PDB file of C-alpha atoms and ligand atoms in Angstrom:
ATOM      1  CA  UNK A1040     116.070-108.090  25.896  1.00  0.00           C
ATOM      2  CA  UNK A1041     117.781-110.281  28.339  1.00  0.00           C
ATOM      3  CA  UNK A1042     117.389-110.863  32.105  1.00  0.00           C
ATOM      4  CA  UNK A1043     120.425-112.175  34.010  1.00  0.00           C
ATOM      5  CA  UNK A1044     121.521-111.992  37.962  1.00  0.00           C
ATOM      6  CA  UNK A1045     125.061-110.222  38.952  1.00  0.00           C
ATOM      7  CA  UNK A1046     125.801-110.092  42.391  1.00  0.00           C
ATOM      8  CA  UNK A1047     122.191-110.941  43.483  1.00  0.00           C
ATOM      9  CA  UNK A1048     121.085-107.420  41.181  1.00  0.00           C
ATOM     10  CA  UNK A1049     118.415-108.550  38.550  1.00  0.00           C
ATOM     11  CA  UNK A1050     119.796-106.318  35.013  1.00  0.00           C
ATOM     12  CA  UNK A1051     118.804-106.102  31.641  1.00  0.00           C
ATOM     13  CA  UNK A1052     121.044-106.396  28.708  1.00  0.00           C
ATOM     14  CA  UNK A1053     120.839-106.446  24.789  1.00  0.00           C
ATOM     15  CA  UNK A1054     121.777-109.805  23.200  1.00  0.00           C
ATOM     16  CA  UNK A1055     125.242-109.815  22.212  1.00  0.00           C
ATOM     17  CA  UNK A1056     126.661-107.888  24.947  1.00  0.00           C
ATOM     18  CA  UNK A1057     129.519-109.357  27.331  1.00  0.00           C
ATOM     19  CA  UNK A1058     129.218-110.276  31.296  1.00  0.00           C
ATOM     20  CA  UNK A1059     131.892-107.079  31.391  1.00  0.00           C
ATOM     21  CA  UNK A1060     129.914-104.570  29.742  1.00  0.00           C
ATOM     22  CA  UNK A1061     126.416-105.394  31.275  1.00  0.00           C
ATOM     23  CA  UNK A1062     128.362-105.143  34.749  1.00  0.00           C
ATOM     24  CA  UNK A1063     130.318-102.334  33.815  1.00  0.00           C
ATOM     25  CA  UNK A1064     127.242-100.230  32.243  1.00  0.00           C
ATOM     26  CA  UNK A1065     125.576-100.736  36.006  1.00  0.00           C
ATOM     27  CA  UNK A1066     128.298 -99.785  38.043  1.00  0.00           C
ATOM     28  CA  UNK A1067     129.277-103.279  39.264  1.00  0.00           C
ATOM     29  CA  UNK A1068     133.423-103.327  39.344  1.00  0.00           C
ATOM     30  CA  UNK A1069     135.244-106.422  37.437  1.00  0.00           C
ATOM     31  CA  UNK A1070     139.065-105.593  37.339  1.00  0.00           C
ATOM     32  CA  UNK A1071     140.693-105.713  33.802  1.00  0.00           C
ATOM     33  CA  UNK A1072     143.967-105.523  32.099  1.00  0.00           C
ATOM     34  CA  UNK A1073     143.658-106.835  28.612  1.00  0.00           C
ATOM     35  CA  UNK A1074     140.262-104.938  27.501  1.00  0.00           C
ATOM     36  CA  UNK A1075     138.999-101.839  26.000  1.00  0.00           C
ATOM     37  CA  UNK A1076     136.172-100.405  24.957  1.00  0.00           C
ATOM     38  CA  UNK A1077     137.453 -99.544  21.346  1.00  0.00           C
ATOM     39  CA  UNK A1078     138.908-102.974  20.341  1.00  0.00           C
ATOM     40  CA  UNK A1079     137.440-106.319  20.340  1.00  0.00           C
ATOM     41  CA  UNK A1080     137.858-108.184  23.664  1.00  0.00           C
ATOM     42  CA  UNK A1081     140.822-110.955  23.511  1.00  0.00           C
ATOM     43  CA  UNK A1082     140.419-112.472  26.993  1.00  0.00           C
ATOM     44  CA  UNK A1083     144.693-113.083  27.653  1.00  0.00           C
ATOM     45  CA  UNK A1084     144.764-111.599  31.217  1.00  0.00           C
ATOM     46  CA  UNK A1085     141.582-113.345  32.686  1.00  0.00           C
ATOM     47  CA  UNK A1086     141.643-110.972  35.356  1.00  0.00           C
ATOM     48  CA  UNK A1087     137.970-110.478  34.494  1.00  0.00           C
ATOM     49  CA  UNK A1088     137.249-113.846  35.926  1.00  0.00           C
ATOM     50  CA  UNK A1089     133.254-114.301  37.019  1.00  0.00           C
ATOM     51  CA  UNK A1090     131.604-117.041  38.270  1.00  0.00           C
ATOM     52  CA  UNK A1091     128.004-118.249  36.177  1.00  0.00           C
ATOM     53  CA  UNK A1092     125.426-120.913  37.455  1.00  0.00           C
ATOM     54  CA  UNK A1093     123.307-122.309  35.114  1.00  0.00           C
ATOM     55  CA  UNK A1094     121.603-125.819  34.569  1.00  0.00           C
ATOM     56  CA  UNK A1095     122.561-126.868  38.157  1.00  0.00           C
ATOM     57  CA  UNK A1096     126.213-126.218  37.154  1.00  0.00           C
ATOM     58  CA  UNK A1097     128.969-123.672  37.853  1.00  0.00           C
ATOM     59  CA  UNK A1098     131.837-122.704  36.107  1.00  0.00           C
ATOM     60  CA  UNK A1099     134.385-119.708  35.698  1.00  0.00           C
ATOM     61  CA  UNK A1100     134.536-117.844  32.932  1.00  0.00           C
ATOM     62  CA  UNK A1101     136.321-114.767  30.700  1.00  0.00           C
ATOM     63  CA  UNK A1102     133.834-111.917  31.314  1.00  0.00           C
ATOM     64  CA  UNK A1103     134.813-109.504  28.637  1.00  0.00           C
ATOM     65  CA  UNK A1104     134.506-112.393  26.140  1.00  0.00           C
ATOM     66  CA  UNK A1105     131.277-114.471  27.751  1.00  0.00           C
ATOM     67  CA  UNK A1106     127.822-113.174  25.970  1.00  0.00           C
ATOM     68  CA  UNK A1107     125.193-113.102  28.143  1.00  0.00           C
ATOM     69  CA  UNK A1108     122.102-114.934  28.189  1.00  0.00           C
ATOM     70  CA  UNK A1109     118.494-115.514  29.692  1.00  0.00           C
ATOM     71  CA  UNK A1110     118.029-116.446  33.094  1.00  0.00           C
ATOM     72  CA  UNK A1111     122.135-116.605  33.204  1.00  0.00           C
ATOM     73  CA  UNK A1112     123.353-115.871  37.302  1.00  0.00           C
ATOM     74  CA  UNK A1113     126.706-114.539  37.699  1.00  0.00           C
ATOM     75  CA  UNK A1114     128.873-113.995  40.337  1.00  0.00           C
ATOM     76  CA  UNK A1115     131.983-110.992  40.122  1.00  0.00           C
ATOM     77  CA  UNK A1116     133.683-112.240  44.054  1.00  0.00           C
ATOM     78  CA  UNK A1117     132.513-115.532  45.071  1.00  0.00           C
ATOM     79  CA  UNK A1118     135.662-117.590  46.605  1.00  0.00           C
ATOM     80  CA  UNK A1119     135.862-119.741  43.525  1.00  0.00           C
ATOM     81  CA  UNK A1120     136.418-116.297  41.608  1.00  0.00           C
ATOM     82  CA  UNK A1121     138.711-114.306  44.035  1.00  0.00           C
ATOM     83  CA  UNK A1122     140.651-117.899  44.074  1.00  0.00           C
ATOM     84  CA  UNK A1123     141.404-117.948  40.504  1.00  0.00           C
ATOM     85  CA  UNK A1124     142.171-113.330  40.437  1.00  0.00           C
ATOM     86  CA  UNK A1125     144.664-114.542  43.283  1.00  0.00           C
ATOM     87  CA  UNK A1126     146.492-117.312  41.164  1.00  0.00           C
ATOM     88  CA  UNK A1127     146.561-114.754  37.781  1.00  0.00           C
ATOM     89  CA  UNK A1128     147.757-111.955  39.921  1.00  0.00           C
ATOM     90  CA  UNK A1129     150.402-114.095  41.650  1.00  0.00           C
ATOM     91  CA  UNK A1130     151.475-114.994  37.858  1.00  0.00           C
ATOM     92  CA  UNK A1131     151.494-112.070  36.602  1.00  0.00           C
ATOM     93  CA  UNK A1132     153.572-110.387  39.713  1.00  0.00           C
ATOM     94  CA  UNK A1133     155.744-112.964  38.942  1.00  0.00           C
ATOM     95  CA  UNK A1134     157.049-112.061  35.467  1.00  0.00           C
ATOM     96  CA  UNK A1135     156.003-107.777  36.533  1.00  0.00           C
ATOM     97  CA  UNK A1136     157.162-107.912  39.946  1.00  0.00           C
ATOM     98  CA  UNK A1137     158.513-104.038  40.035  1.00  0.00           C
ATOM     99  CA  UNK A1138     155.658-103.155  38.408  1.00  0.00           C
ATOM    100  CA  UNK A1139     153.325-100.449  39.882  1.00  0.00           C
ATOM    101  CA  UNK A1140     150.040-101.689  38.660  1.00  0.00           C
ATOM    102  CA  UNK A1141     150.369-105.336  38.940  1.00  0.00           C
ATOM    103  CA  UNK A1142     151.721-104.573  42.347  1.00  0.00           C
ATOM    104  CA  UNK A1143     148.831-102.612  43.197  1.00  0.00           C
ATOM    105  CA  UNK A1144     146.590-104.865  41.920  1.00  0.00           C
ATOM    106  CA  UNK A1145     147.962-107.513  43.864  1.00  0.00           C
ATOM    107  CA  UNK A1146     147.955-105.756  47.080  1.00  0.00           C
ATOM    108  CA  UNK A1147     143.904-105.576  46.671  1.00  0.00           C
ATOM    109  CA  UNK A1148     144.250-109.299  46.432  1.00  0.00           C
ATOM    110  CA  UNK A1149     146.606-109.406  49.767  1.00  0.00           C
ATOM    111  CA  UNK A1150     150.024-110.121  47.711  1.00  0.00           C
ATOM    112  CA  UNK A1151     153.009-108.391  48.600  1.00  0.00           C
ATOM    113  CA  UNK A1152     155.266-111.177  46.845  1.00  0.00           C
ATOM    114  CA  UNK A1153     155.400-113.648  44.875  1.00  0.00           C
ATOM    115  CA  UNK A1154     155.498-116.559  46.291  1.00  0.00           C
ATOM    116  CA  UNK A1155     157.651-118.060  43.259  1.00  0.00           C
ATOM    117  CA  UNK A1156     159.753-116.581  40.534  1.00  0.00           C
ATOM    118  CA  UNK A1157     161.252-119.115  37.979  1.00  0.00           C
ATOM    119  CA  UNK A1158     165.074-118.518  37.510  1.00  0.00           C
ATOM    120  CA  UNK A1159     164.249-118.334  33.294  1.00  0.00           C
ATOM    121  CA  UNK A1160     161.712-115.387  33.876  1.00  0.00           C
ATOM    122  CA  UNK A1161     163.634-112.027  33.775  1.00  0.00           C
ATOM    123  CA  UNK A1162     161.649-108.826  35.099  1.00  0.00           C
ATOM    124  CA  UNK A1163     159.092-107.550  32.883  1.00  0.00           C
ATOM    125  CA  UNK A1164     156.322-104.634  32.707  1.00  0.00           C
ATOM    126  CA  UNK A1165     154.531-106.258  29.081  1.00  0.00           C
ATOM    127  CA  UNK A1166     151.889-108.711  30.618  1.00  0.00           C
ATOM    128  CA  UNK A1167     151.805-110.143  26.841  1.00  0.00           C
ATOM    129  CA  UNK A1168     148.037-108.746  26.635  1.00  0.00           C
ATOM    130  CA  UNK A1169     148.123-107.807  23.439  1.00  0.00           C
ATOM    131  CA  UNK A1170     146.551-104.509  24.079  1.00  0.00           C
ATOM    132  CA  UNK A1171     149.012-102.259  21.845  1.00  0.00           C
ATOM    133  CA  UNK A1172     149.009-105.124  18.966  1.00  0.00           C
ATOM    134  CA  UNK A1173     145.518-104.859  18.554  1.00  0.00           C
ATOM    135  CA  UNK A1174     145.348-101.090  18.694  1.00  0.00           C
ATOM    136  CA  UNK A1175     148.039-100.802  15.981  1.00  0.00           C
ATOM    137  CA  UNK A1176     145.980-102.890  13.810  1.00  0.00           C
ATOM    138  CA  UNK A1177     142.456-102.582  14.418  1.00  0.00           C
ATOM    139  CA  UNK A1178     142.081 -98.930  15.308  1.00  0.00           C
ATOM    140  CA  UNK A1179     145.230 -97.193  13.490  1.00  0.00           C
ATOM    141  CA  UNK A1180     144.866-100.043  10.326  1.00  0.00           C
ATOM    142  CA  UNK A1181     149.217-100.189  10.492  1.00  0.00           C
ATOM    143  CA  UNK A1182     150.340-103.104  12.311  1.00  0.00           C
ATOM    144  CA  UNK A1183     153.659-102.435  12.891  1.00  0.00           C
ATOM    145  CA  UNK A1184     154.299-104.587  15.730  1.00  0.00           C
ATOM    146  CA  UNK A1185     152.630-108.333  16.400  1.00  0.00           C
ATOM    147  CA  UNK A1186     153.058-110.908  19.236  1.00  0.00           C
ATOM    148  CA  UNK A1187     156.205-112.893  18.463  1.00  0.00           C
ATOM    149  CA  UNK A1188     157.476-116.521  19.401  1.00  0.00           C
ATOM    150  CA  UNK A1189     155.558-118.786  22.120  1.00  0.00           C
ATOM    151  CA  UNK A1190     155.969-119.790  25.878  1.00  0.00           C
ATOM    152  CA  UNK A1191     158.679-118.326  27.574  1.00  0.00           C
ATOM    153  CA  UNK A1192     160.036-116.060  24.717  1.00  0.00           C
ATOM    154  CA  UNK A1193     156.635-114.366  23.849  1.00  0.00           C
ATOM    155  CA  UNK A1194     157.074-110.943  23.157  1.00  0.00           C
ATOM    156  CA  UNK A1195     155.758-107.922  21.376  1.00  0.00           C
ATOM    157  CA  UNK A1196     157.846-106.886  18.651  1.00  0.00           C
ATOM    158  CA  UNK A1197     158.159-105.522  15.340  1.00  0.00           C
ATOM    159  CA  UNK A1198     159.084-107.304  12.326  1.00  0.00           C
ATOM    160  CA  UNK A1199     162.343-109.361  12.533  1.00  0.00           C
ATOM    161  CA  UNK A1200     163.573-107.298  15.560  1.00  0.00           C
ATOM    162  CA  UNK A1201     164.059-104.417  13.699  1.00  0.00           C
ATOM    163  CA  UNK A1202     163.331-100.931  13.603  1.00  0.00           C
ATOM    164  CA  UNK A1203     158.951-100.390  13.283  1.00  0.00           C
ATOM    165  CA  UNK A1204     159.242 -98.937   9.525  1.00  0.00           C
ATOM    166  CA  UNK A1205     155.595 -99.476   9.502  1.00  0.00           C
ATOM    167  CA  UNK A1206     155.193 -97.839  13.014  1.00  0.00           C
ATOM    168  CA  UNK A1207     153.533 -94.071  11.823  1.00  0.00           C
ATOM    169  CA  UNK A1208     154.198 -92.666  15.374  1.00  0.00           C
ATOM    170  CA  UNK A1209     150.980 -92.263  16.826  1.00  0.00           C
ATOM    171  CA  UNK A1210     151.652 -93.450  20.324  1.00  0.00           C
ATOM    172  CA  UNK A1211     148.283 -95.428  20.693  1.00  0.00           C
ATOM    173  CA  UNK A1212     150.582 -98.817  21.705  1.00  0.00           C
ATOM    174  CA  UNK A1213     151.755 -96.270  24.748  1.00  0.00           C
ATOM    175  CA  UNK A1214     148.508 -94.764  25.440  1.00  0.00           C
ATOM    176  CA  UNK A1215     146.732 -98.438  25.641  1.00  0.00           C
ATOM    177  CA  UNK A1216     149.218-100.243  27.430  1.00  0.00           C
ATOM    178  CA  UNK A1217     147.536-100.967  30.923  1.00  0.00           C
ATOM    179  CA  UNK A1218     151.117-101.120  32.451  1.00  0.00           C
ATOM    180  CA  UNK A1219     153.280 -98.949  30.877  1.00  0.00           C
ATOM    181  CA  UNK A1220     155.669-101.209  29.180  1.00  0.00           C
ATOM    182  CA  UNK A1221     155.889 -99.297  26.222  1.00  0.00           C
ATOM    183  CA  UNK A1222     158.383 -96.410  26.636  1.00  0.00           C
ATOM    184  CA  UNK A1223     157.368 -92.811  24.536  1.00  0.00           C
ATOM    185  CA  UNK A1224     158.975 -89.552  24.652  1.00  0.00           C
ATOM    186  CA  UNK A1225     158.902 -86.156  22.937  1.00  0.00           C
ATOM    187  CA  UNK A1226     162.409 -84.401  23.111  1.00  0.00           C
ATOM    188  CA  UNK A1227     161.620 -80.998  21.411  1.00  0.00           C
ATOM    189  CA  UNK A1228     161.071 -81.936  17.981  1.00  0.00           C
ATOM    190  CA  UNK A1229     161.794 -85.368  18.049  1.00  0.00           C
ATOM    191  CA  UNK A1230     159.071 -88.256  18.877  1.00  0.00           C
ATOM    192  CA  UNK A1231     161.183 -91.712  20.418  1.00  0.00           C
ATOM    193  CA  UNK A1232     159.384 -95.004  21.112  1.00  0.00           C
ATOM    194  CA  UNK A1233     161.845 -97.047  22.430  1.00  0.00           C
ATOM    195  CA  UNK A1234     160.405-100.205  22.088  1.00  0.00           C
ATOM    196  CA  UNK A1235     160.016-100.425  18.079  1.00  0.00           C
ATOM    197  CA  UNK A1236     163.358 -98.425  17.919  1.00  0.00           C
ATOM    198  CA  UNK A1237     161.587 -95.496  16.166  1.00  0.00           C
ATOM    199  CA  UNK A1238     162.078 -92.052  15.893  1.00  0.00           C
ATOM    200  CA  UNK A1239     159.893 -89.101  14.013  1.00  0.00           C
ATOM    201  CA  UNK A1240     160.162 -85.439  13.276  1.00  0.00           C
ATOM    202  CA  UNK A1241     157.199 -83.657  15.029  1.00  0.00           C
ATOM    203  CA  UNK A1242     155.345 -81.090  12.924  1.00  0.00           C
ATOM    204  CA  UNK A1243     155.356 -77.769  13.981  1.00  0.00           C
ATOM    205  CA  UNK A1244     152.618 -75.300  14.777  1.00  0.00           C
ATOM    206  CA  UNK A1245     152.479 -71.892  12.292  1.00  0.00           C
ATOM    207  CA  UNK A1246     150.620 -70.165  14.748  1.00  0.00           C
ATOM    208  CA  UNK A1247     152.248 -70.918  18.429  1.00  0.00           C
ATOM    209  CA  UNK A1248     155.378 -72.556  17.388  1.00  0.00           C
ATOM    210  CA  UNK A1249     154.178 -76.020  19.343  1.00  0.00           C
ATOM    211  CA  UNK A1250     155.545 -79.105  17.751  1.00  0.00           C
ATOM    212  CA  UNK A1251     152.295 -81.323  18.147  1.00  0.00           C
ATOM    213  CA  UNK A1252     152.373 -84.935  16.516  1.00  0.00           C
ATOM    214  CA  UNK A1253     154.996 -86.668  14.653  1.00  0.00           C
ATOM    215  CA  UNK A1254     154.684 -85.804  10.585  1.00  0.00           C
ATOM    216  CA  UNK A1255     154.653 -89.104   9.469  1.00  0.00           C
ATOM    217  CA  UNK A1256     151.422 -89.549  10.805  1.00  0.00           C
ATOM    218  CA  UNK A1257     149.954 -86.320   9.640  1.00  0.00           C
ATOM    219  CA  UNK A1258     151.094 -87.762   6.197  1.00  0.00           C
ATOM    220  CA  UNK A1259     148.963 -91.021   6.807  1.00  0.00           C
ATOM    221  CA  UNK A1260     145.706 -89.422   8.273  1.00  0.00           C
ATOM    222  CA  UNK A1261     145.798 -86.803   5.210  1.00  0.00           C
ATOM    223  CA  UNK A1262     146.187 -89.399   2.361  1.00  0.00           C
ATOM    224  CA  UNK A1263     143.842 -91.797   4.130  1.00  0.00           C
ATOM    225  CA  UNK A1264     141.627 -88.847   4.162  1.00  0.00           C
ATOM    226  CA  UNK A1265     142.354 -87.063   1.284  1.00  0.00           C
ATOM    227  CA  UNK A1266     143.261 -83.778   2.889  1.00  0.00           C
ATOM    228  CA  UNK A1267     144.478 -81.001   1.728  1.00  0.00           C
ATOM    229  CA  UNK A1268     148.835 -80.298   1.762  1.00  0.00           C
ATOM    230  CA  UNK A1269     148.238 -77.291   4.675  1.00  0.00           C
ATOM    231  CA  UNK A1270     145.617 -79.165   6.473  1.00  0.00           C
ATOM    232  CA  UNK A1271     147.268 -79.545   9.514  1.00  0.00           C
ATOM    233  CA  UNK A1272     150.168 -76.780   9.124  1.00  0.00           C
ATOM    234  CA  UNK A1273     148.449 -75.391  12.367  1.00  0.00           C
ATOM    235  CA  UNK A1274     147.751 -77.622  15.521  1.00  0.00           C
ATOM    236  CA  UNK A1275     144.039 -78.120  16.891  1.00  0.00           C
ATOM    237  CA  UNK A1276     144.592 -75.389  19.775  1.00  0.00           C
ATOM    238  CA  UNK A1277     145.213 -72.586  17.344  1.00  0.00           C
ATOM    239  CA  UNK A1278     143.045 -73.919  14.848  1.00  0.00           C
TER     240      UNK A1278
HETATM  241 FE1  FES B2210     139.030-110.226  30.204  1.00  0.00          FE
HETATM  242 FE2  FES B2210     141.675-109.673  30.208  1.00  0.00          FE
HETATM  243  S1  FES B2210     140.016-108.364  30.648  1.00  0.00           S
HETATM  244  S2  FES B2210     140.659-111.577  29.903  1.00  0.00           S
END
């Protein structure tokens, strides 16, 4: 076991564990963007900014990437930390400024506006965190989409520009992005994700007629499971 300081509190933690989860598992708030639970932490938002003393010294740091370790003190708001959340969130409103949650987010932080916007940076929701790219490949094992080009012209994309044909129709790039770039819809039996271009049939329910996820990746769960043909010819709710 490991003894650290955050926010003056004395904690415990396992070795190997992150600043985040440590503070997160005893109720003390660090905003995020770019992290979840389920996938392994990238640190491209830095939102999660903390400030750790040791040896005399102080420096800022990634929490959802930063192990923890003995005697380690941390700070989640001191002014060096709230300093460097103001600058990211003034960046990031910057490229997002219509949207919602980095608006909200920067509100906390007393931002209405930017206080610049480059001529070369057209309005954006995507914060470039990476979120759906590593969903797509570490938790569905497809990777139909990847981060694409550098500086100004980084994007999220599938291959060449094209239509996702890897893309199985899950939606877990929608249901992970922490800003909603990443347009979804089901039009009766039809599945659209704008972004990747895609479209899938939805499978239909025998029982109550519901058309309840897209076919192609009933196909990919069964043969990655080795299911049986009618396995999922009736949804979970009638099941
Ligand atoms: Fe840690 Fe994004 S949440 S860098």
């Amino acid at each position: 076991m490991i003894t650290l300081s955050i926010d003056g509190r004395e904690l415990k933690a396992e070795k190997g564990q992150t600043i985040l989860q440590v503070a997160s598992e005893n109720g003390i708030d660090i905003p995020t963007l770019c992290y979840h639970e389920a996938l392994e932490p990238y640190g491209a938002c830095r939102l999660c900014v903390v400030e750790i003393f040791k040896g005399g010294r102080s420096r800022v740091v990634a929490s959802c990437l930063y192990p923890v370790e003995e005697g380690l003190e941390v700070k989640t708001s001191s002014p060096r930390v709230l300093d460097n959340r103001k600058m990211i969130l003034e960046l990031l409103l910057a490229r997002c400024c219509k949207n919602k949650v980095i608006q909200e987010l920067a509100a906390q932080m007393g931002i209405e506006q930017p206080s610049f916007k480059p001529e070369y940076l057209e309005d954006n929701d995507c914060i470039l965190c990476g979120l759906c790219v590593r969903a797509c490949e570490q938790v569905v094992g497809v990777s139909a989409i990847s981060l694409v080009n550098r500086g100004i012209t980084k994007e999220v994309a599938p291959p060449f520009f094209e239509a996702a044909t890897a893309c199985i129709g899950c939606g877990s790039c929608y249901y992970v992005c922490p800003t909603g770039a990443i347009k979804m819809e089901d039009k009766g039996d039809t599945r659209i994700i704008h972004n990747w271009k895609v479209e899938f049939k939805l499978k239909k329910c025998k029982v109550c007629g519901n058309y309840w996820a897209p076919e192609k990746q009933l196909d990919y769960i069964r043969d990655k499971l080795h299911l049986p043909e009618e396995f999922f010819d009736v949804c979970p709710d009638c099941k």
